[in-house]
Tab-separated table of C-alpha atoms in Angstrom:
chain	number	residue	atom	x	y	z
A	1	MET	CA	69.027	126.934	79.102
A	2	ILE	CA	72.315	126.393	77.284
A	3	LEU	CA	72.361	125.454	73.600
A	4	GLY	CA	75.436	123.992	72.021
A	5	GLN	CA	76.573	122.751	68.649
A	6	SER	CA	79.136	120.090	67.905
A	7	CYS	CA	81.423	119.833	64.909
A	8	LEU	CA	81.436	116.023	65.176
A	9	SER	CA	79.608	114.148	62.430
A	10	PHE	CA	76.838	111.716	63.299
A	11	ASP	CA	77.512	108.301	61.713
A	12	PHE	CA	73.821	107.580	61.166
A	13	SER	CA	72.826	110.884	59.600
A	14	LYS	CA	71.077	110.919	56.235
A	15	ASP	CA	73.278	111.440	53.222
A	16	ASP	CA	72.697	112.852	49.744
A	17	ASN	CA	72.745	109.424	48.113
A	18	LYS	CA	69.008	108.891	48.392
A	19	GLN	CA	67.618	105.656	47.026
A	20	PRO	CA	63.972	105.072	46.140
A	21	CYS	CA	62.075	102.681	48.357
A	22	PRO	CA	61.943	99.207	46.760
A	23	SER	CA	58.371	98.723	48.003
A	24	SER	CA	55.238	100.173	46.455
A	25	VAL	CA	51.479	99.887	46.530
A	26	SER	CA	49.397	100.160	43.367
A	27	TRP	CA	45.664	100.671	43.358
A	28	CYS	CA	43.820	99.342	40.350
A	29	ALA	CA	40.563	97.620	39.495
A	30	ILE	CA	41.865	94.679	37.488
A	31	ASP	CA	40.469	91.169	37.889
A	32	GLY	CA	38.751	92.046	41.162
A	33	LYS	CA	41.963	93.054	42.931
A	34	ARG	CA	41.873	96.498	44.491
A	35	LEU	CA	45.573	96.826	45.228
A	36	GLU	CA	48.889	95.071	44.876
A	37	VAL	CA	51.983	95.392	47.022
A	38	ALA	CA	55.291	95.140	45.191
A	39	VAL	CA	58.879	94.731	46.297
A	40	GLU	CA	61.524	95.517	43.676
A	41	GLY	CA	58.933	95.290	40.902
A	42	LYS	CA	57.597	91.851	41.877
A	43	ARG	CA	54.446	90.918	43.784
A	44	GLN	CA	55.096	90.760	47.505
A	45	GLY	CA	54.857	87.289	48.987
A	46	VAL	CA	55.924	85.334	45.910
A	47	ILE	CA	58.200	82.458	46.876
A	48	LYS	CA	61.739	82.376	45.493
A	49	LYS	CA	60.983	79.414	43.223
A	50	LYS	CA	58.314	81.441	41.370
A	51	LEU	CA	60.208	84.753	41.340
A	52	ASN	CA	60.633	84.990	37.557
A	53	THR	CA	57.305	83.466	36.583
A	54	GLU	CA	53.879	84.819	35.679
A	55	ALA	CA	52.872	84.432	39.342
A	56	SER	CA	55.289	87.208	40.353
A	57	ARG	CA	54.011	89.750	37.806
A	58	LEU	CA	52.075	92.793	38.874
A	59	LYS	CA	48.826	93.508	37.033
A	60	ILE	CA	50.243	96.913	36.043
A	61	CYS	CA	53.455	95.577	34.484
A	62	LYS	CA	54.023	96.019	30.730
A	63	VAL	CA	53.474	92.358	29.940
A	64	GLU	CA	50.124	92.131	31.739
A	65	LEU	CA	48.839	95.464	30.398
A	66	PHE	CA	49.860	94.465	26.866
A	67	LYS	CA	48.119	91.122	27.270
A	68	LYS	CA	44.933	92.874	28.436
A	69	PHE	CA	45.166	95.393	25.549
A	70	MET	CA	45.460	92.592	23.000
A	71	GLU	CA	42.483	90.772	24.557
A	72	ILE	CA	40.402	93.931	24.117
A	73	CYS	CA	41.551	94.264	20.494
A	74	ASP	CA	40.505	90.651	19.878
A	75	THR	CA	37.126	91.136	21.559
A	76	LYS	CA	36.398	94.353	19.645
A	77	LYS	CA	37.813	92.921	16.386
A	78	ILE	CA	40.368	95.736	16.117
A	79	GLN	CA	43.156	95.077	13.641
A	80	LEU	CA	46.169	97.174	14.602
A	81	ARG	CA	48.034	96.908	11.313
A	82	GLU	CA	46.602	96.113	7.874
A	83	LYS	CA	47.202	92.605	6.555
A	84	CYS	CA	48.895	91.610	9.795
A	85	ASP	CA	47.804	89.343	12.622
A	86	ASN	CA	47.806	91.278	15.907
A	87	ARG	CA	49.544	88.374	17.671
A	88	SER	CA	52.584	88.770	15.398
A	89	LEU	CA	53.197	92.288	16.759
A	90	THR	CA	55.567	92.895	19.659
A	91	TYR	CA	54.946	95.352	22.471
A	92	LEU	CA	57.419	97.746	20.818
A	93	ASP	CA	55.618	97.408	17.458
A	94	VAL	CA	52.282	98.312	19.015
A	95	LYS	CA	53.712	101.268	20.943
A	96	SER	CA	55.392	102.545	17.780
A	97	LEU	CA	52.079	102.446	15.879
A	98	ASN	CA	50.792	105.310	18.014
A	99	LYS	CA	52.645	108.254	16.446
A	100	GLU	CA	51.109	110.793	18.838
A	101	TYR	CA	52.351	108.788	21.832
A	102	VAL	CA	55.856	108.509	20.347
A	103	ARG	CA	55.987	112.262	19.644
A	104	SER	CA	54.647	113.159	23.118
A	105	TRP	CA	57.157	110.830	24.791
A	106	GLU	CA	60.042	112.437	22.874
A	107	ILE	CA	58.906	115.921	23.965
A	108	LEU	CA	58.552	114.783	27.582
A	109	ARG	CA	62.024	113.223	27.581
A	110	GLN	CA	63.538	116.549	26.478
A	111	HIS	CA	62.465	117.951	29.854
A	112	PHE	CA	63.417	114.865	31.880
A	113	LYS	CA	66.940	114.332	30.602
A	114	THR	CA	67.918	112.000	33.449
A	115	TRP	CA	65.022	109.599	32.794
A	116	THR	CA	66.415	106.078	32.617
A	117	LEU	CA	66.537	104.388	29.233
A	118	LYS	CA	66.054	100.683	28.781
A	119	ASP	CA	67.326	98.546	25.950
A	120	ASN	CA	64.625	98.219	23.264
A	121	ASN	CA	65.285	94.470	23.215
A	122	LEU	CA	63.407	94.355	26.536
A	123	LEU	CA	60.299	95.523	24.649
A	124	LEU	CA	60.383	92.787	22.013
A	125	PHE	CA	57.862	90.451	23.603
A	126	PHE	CA	54.563	89.120	22.287
A	127	SER	CA	51.148	88.737	23.849
A	128	LYS	CA	50.192	85.104	24.407
């Protein structure tokens, strides 16, 4: 048996510029659904016309989780801030109320320096 090695490069070889897969599967027990398949952060199978609507949202997205959290607060009669209607609070307001979470997140980010940062304006939405 003869083994050989070539110095030619293979055009289809993997490179160092790895990209994450745009598809994902999430398992959760929300509203009777056991799993959701997502493509680029949107529910798989959503038609183009409904791409940026509520129909395309995953049950584990920030908006849907916030909505569910606020429903629980309403049901349990939990007031998040004194003398303030819960519905007047944004997602960012509610996250900021949890000082332990904010502190833990800051500590975590010190170790994950390349973690992507999003504009806080993207967190200024309300629960309907």
